[in-house]
Amino acid sequence: MLNKDIVGTEMLQDAENSQEMWENIFRNKEWGKYPPESVIRFIARNFYHKNRDEIHILELGIGTGANLWFCAREGFKVSGCEFSQSGVDRFIQRMQNENLQDKIMQIEVGDYLETLDDLQFKFNCILDVYSLAYNDFEKTKIIIEKSMNKMLTGGDFIVNYSYI
């Protein structure tokens, strides 16, 4: 069970146990069905006035995919990286149930320090909603650097840590 007092570095001292923790969370808990308002506002403000079918959004740590589901419903192409196969499975099932699977361009399962290298696209927007907080500082720097290399010129990187 996720304890809100656990610090990210404590959670990720042992990557295998961390993956097991996320698997348990996403397999057993109805969590993360809707995006935070800050993500909705950011996407609306920065991308609603553009041709949505040409906008490609990447999320780091998709969980069960609430943010990408919202983006796909709004007409954007989506990709993501996630540690938990269970979270990805729930996301894909939801997308299929709502006939949005054609908006999924690429999903990679595993530690996104490595899976970022497997992404075949460049992105207009990269989202991080609290996932980087669960990595140590040095790893986070590398992940951000790799992410920036996946961004199109003029792209946006949104980092959201507004959860209480």
mmCIF file of C-alpha atoms in Angstrom:
data_model
loop_
_atom_site.group_PDB
_atom_site.id
_atom_site.type_symbol
_atom_site.label_atom_id
_atom_site.label_comp_id
_atom_site.label_asym_id
_atom_site.label_seq_id
_atom_site.Cartn_x
_atom_site.Cartn_y
_atom_site.Cartn_z
ATOM 1 C CA MET A 1 0.000 0.000 0.000
ATOM 2 C CA LEU A 2 1.321 3.450 -0.902
ATOM 3 C CA ASN A 3 2.155 5.540 2.129
ATOM 4 C CA LYS A 4 2.040 9.266 1.454
ATOM 5 C CA ASP A 5 4.950 9.758 3.882
ATOM 6 C CA ILE A 6 7.351 7.571 1.907
ATOM 7 C CA VAL A 7 10.078 9.578 0.206
ATOM 8 C CA GLY A 8 10.891 8.698 -3.406
ATOM 9 C CA THR A 9 14.475 7.684 -2.636
ATOM 10 C CA GLU A 10 13.249 5.265 0.046
ATOM 11 C CA MET A 11 10.830 3.713 -2.435
ATOM 12 C CA LEU A 12 13.438 3.188 -5.125
ATOM 13 C CA GLN A 13 16.413 1.909 -3.184
ATOM 14 C CA ASP A 14 15.591 -1.510 -4.600
ATOM 15 C CA ALA A 15 14.207 -1.272 -8.148
ATOM 16 C CA GLU A 16 12.730 -4.789 -8.093
ATOM 17 C CA ASN A 17 10.727 -4.050 -4.933
ATOM 18 C CA SER A 18 9.641 -0.715 -6.402
ATOM 19 C CA GLN A 19 8.304 -2.402 -9.498
ATOM 20 C CA GLU A 20 6.452 -4.871 -7.285
ATOM 21 C CA MET A 21 5.022 -1.978 -5.251
ATOM 22 C CA TRP A 22 3.665 -0.226 -8.377
ATOM 23 C CA GLU A 23 2.298 -3.522 -9.696
ATOM 24 C CA ASN A 24 0.380 -4.006 -6.445
ATOM 25 C CA ILE A 25 -0.954 -0.466 -6.512
ATOM 26 C CA PHE A 26 -2.206 -0.594 -10.089
ATOM 27 C CA ARG A 27 -3.420 -4.188 -9.923
ATOM 28 C CA ASN A 28 -5.416 -3.812 -6.716
ATOM 29 C CA LYS A 29 -6.550 -0.211 -6.406
ATOM 30 C CA GLU A 30 -8.931 1.951 -8.415
ATOM 31 C CA TRP A 31 -6.528 4.858 -8.571
ATOM 32 C CA GLY A 32 -5.809 7.552 -11.093
ATOM 33 C CA LYS A 33 -8.890 7.536 -13.293
ATOM 34 C CA TYR A 34 -8.980 11.285 -14.055
ATOM 35 C CA PRO A 35 -6.259 13.866 -14.744
ATOM 36 C CA PRO A 36 -5.550 16.759 -12.392
ATOM 37 C CA GLU A 37 -7.092 20.074 -13.361
ATOM 38 C CA SER A 38 -3.638 21.592 -13.861
ATOM 39 C CA VAL A 39 -2.910 19.124 -16.683
ATOM 40 C CA ILE A 40 -6.266 19.834 -18.328
ATOM 41 C CA ARG A 41 -5.640 23.590 -18.171
ATOM 42 C CA PHE A 42 -2.097 23.255 -19.515
ATOM 43 C CA ILE A 43 -3.144 21.105 -22.475
ATOM 44 C CA ALA A 44 -6.106 23.378 -23.261
ATOM 45 C CA ARG A 45 -4.063 26.585 -23.027
ATOM 46 C CA ASN A 46 -1.147 25.321 -25.107
ATOM 47 C CA PHE A 47 -2.660 22.933 -27.656
ATOM 48 C CA TYR A 48 -6.400 23.423 -28.223
ATOM 49 C CA HIS A 49 -5.758 26.111 -30.832
ATOM 50 C CA LYS A 50 -3.472 23.784 -32.859
ATOM 51 C CA ASN A 51 -4.239 20.873 -35.178
ATOM 52 C CA ARG A 52 -4.702 18.220 -32.507
ATOM 53 C CA ASP A 53 -3.989 15.306 -34.833
ATOM 54 C CA GLU A 54 -0.473 16.707 -35.348
ATOM 55 C CA ILE A 55 0.285 17.010 -31.624
ATOM 56 C CA HIS A 56 2.071 14.075 -29.976
ATOM 57 C CA ILE A 57 2.180 13.909 -26.171
ATOM 58 C CA LEU A 58 4.486 11.700 -24.094
ATOM 59 C CA GLU A 59 3.910 10.936 -20.430
ATOM 60 C CA LEU A 60 6.595 9.683 -18.079
ATOM 61 C CA GLY A 61 5.063 7.233 -15.630
ATOM 62 C CA ILE A 62 1.552 6.890 -17.048
ATOM 63 C CA GLY A 63 0.174 4.833 -14.154
ATOM 64 C CA THR A 64 -3.276 3.757 -15.329
ATOM 65 C CA GLY A 65 -3.197 6.400 -18.044
ATOM 66 C CA ALA A 66 -5.616 9.095 -16.862
ATOM 67 C CA ASN A 67 -3.636 11.935 -18.425
ATOM 68 C CA LEU A 68 -3.083 10.166 -21.740
ATOM 69 C CA TRP A 69 -6.729 9.046 -21.822
ATOM 70 C CA PHE A 70 -7.780 12.694 -21.482
ATOM 71 C CA CYS A 71 -5.339 13.791 -24.202
ATOM 72 C CA ALA A 72 -6.515 11.040 -26.558
ATOM 73 C CA ARG A 73 -10.175 11.951 -25.936
ATOM 74 C CA GLU A 74 -9.271 15.502 -26.926
ATOM 75 C CA GLY A 75 -7.823 14.270 -30.227
ATOM 76 C CA PHE A 76 -4.063 14.168 -29.526
ATOM 77 C CA LYS A 77 -1.659 11.302 -30.286
ATOM 78 C CA VAL A 78 -0.221 9.786 -27.114
ATOM 79 C CA SER A 79 2.762 7.722 -25.993
ATOM 80 C CA GLY A 80 4.078 6.788 -22.599
ATOM 81 C CA CYS A 81 6.490 4.930 -20.369
ATOM 82 C CA GLU A 82 5.413 3.045 -17.240
ATOM 83 C CA PHE A 83 7.079 0.722 -14.728
ATOM 84 C CA SER A 84 3.897 -1.316 -14.111
ATOM 85 C CA GLN A 85 2.502 -3.727 -16.687
ATOM 86 C CA SER A 86 -0.760 -3.771 -14.697
ATOM 87 C CA GLY A 87 -1.096 0.001 -15.029
ATOM 88 C CA VAL A 88 -0.464 -0.204 -18.783
ATOM 89 C CA ASP A 89 -2.947 -3.059 -19.152
ATOM 90 C CA ARG A 90 -5.647 -1.003 -17.424
ATOM 91 C CA PHE A 91 -4.859 1.980 -19.657
ATOM 92 C CA ILE A 92 -5.007 -0.047 -22.869
ATOM 93 C CA GLN A 93 -8.266 -1.711 -21.785
ATOM 94 C CA ARG A 94 -9.837 1.685 -21.074
ATOM 95 C CA MET A 95 -8.674 3.021 -24.422
ATOM 96 C CA GLN A 96 -10.137 -0.012 -26.218
ATOM 97 C CA ASN A 97 -13.406 0.287 -24.284
ATOM 98 C CA GLU A 98 -13.731 3.888 -25.427
ATOM 99 C CA ASN A 99 -12.505 3.217 -28.981
ATOM 100 C CA LEU A 100 -9.445 5.443 -28.514
ATOM 101 C CA GLN A 101 -6.719 2.866 -29.146
ATOM 102 C CA ASP A 102 -5.863 4.436 -32.508
ATOM 103 C CA LYS A 103 -4.518 7.479 -30.615
ATOM 104 C CA ILE A 104 -1.865 5.345 -28.863
ATOM 105 C CA MET A 105 1.383 5.607 -30.808
ATOM 106 C CA GLN A 106 3.775 3.801 -28.446
ATOM 107 C CA ILE A 107 3.765 2.496 -24.865
ATOM 108 C CA GLU A 108 6.922 1.148 -23.237
ATOM 109 C CA VAL A 109 6.937 -0.879 -20.009
ATOM 110 C CA GLY A 110 9.889 -0.703 -17.641
ATOM 111 C CA ASP A 111 12.120 1.849 -15.990
ATOM 112 C CA TYR A 112 11.893 4.910 -18.199
ATOM 113 C CA LEU A 113 15.592 5.573 -17.726
ATOM 114 C CA GLU A 114 15.936 2.762 -20.287
ATOM 115 C CA THR A 115 12.579 2.824 -22.098
ATOM 116 C CA LEU A 116 13.026 6.445 -23.185
ATOM 117 C CA ASP A 117 15.730 5.124 -25.542
ATOM 118 C CA ASP A 118 13.149 2.851 -27.201
ATOM 119 C CA LEU A 119 10.725 5.627 -28.143
ATOM 120 C CA GLN A 120 10.565 6.103 -31.900
ATOM 121 C CA PHE A 121 9.035 9.579 -31.951
ATOM 122 C CA LYS A 122 9.696 13.210 -31.095
ATOM 123 C CA PHE A 123 7.094 14.980 -28.977
ATOM 124 C CA ASN A 124 5.353 18.347 -28.826
ATOM 125 C CA CYS A 125 4.740 17.886 -25.123
ATOM 126 C CA ILE A 126 6.155 15.740 -22.346
ATOM 127 C CA LEU A 127 4.158 15.302 -19.131
ATOM 128 C CA ASP A 128 5.426 14.266 -15.744
ATOM 129 C CA VAL A 129 2.806 14.115 -13.018
ATOM 130 C CA TYR A 130 4.760 13.256 -9.899
ATOM 131 C CA SER A 131 6.681 10.303 -11.357
ATOM 132 C CA LEU A 132 10.132 11.912 -11.351
ATOM 133 C CA ALA A 133 9.792 12.457 -7.598
ATOM 134 C CA TYR A 134 10.246 8.713 -7.134
ATOM 135 C CA ASN A 135 13.767 8.759 -8.562
ATOM 136 C CA ASP A 136 16.965 9.957 -6.982
ATOM 137 C CA PHE A 137 18.477 13.269 -8.088
ATOM 138 C CA GLU A 138 21.159 11.861 -10.410
ATOM 139 C CA LYS A 139 18.736 9.523 -12.155
ATOM 140 C CA THR A 140 16.216 12.357 -12.525
ATOM 141 C CA LYS A 141 18.827 14.539 -14.253
ATOM 142 C CA ILE A 142 19.542 11.778 -16.783
ATOM 143 C CA ILE A 143 15.823 11.152 -17.383
ATOM 144 C CA ILE A 144 15.207 14.863 -18.010
ATOM 145 C CA GLU A 145 18.162 15.027 -20.400
ATOM 146 C CA LYS A 146 16.910 11.984 -22.330
ATOM 147 C CA SER A 147 13.387 13.440 -22.361
ATOM 148 C CA MET A 148 14.596 16.740 -23.765
ATOM 149 C CA ASN A 149 16.293 14.834 -26.590
ATOM 150 C CA LYS A 150 12.877 13.365 -27.451
ATOM 151 C CA MET A 151 11.182 16.765 -27.649
ATOM 152 C CA LEU A 152 10.508 18.676 -30.838
ATOM 153 C CA THR A 153 11.934 22.179 -31.090
ATOM 154 C CA GLY A 154 9.574 24.536 -29.288
ATOM 155 C CA GLY A 155 7.973 21.689 -27.322
ATOM 156 C CA ASP A 156 6.676 21.927 -23.765
ATOM 157 C CA PHE A 157 7.698 19.921 -20.705
ATOM 158 C CA ILE A 158 5.141 20.035 -17.889
ATOM 159 C CA VAL A 159 6.103 18.798 -14.445
ATOM 160 C CA ASN A 160 3.168 18.650 -12.029
ATOM 161 C CA TYR A 161 3.646 18.105 -8.302
ATOM 162 C CA SER A 162 0.405 19.629 -7.074
ATOM 163 C CA TYR A 163 -0.914 16.580 -5.204
ATOM 164 C CA ILE A 164 -1.566 16.985 -1.489
#
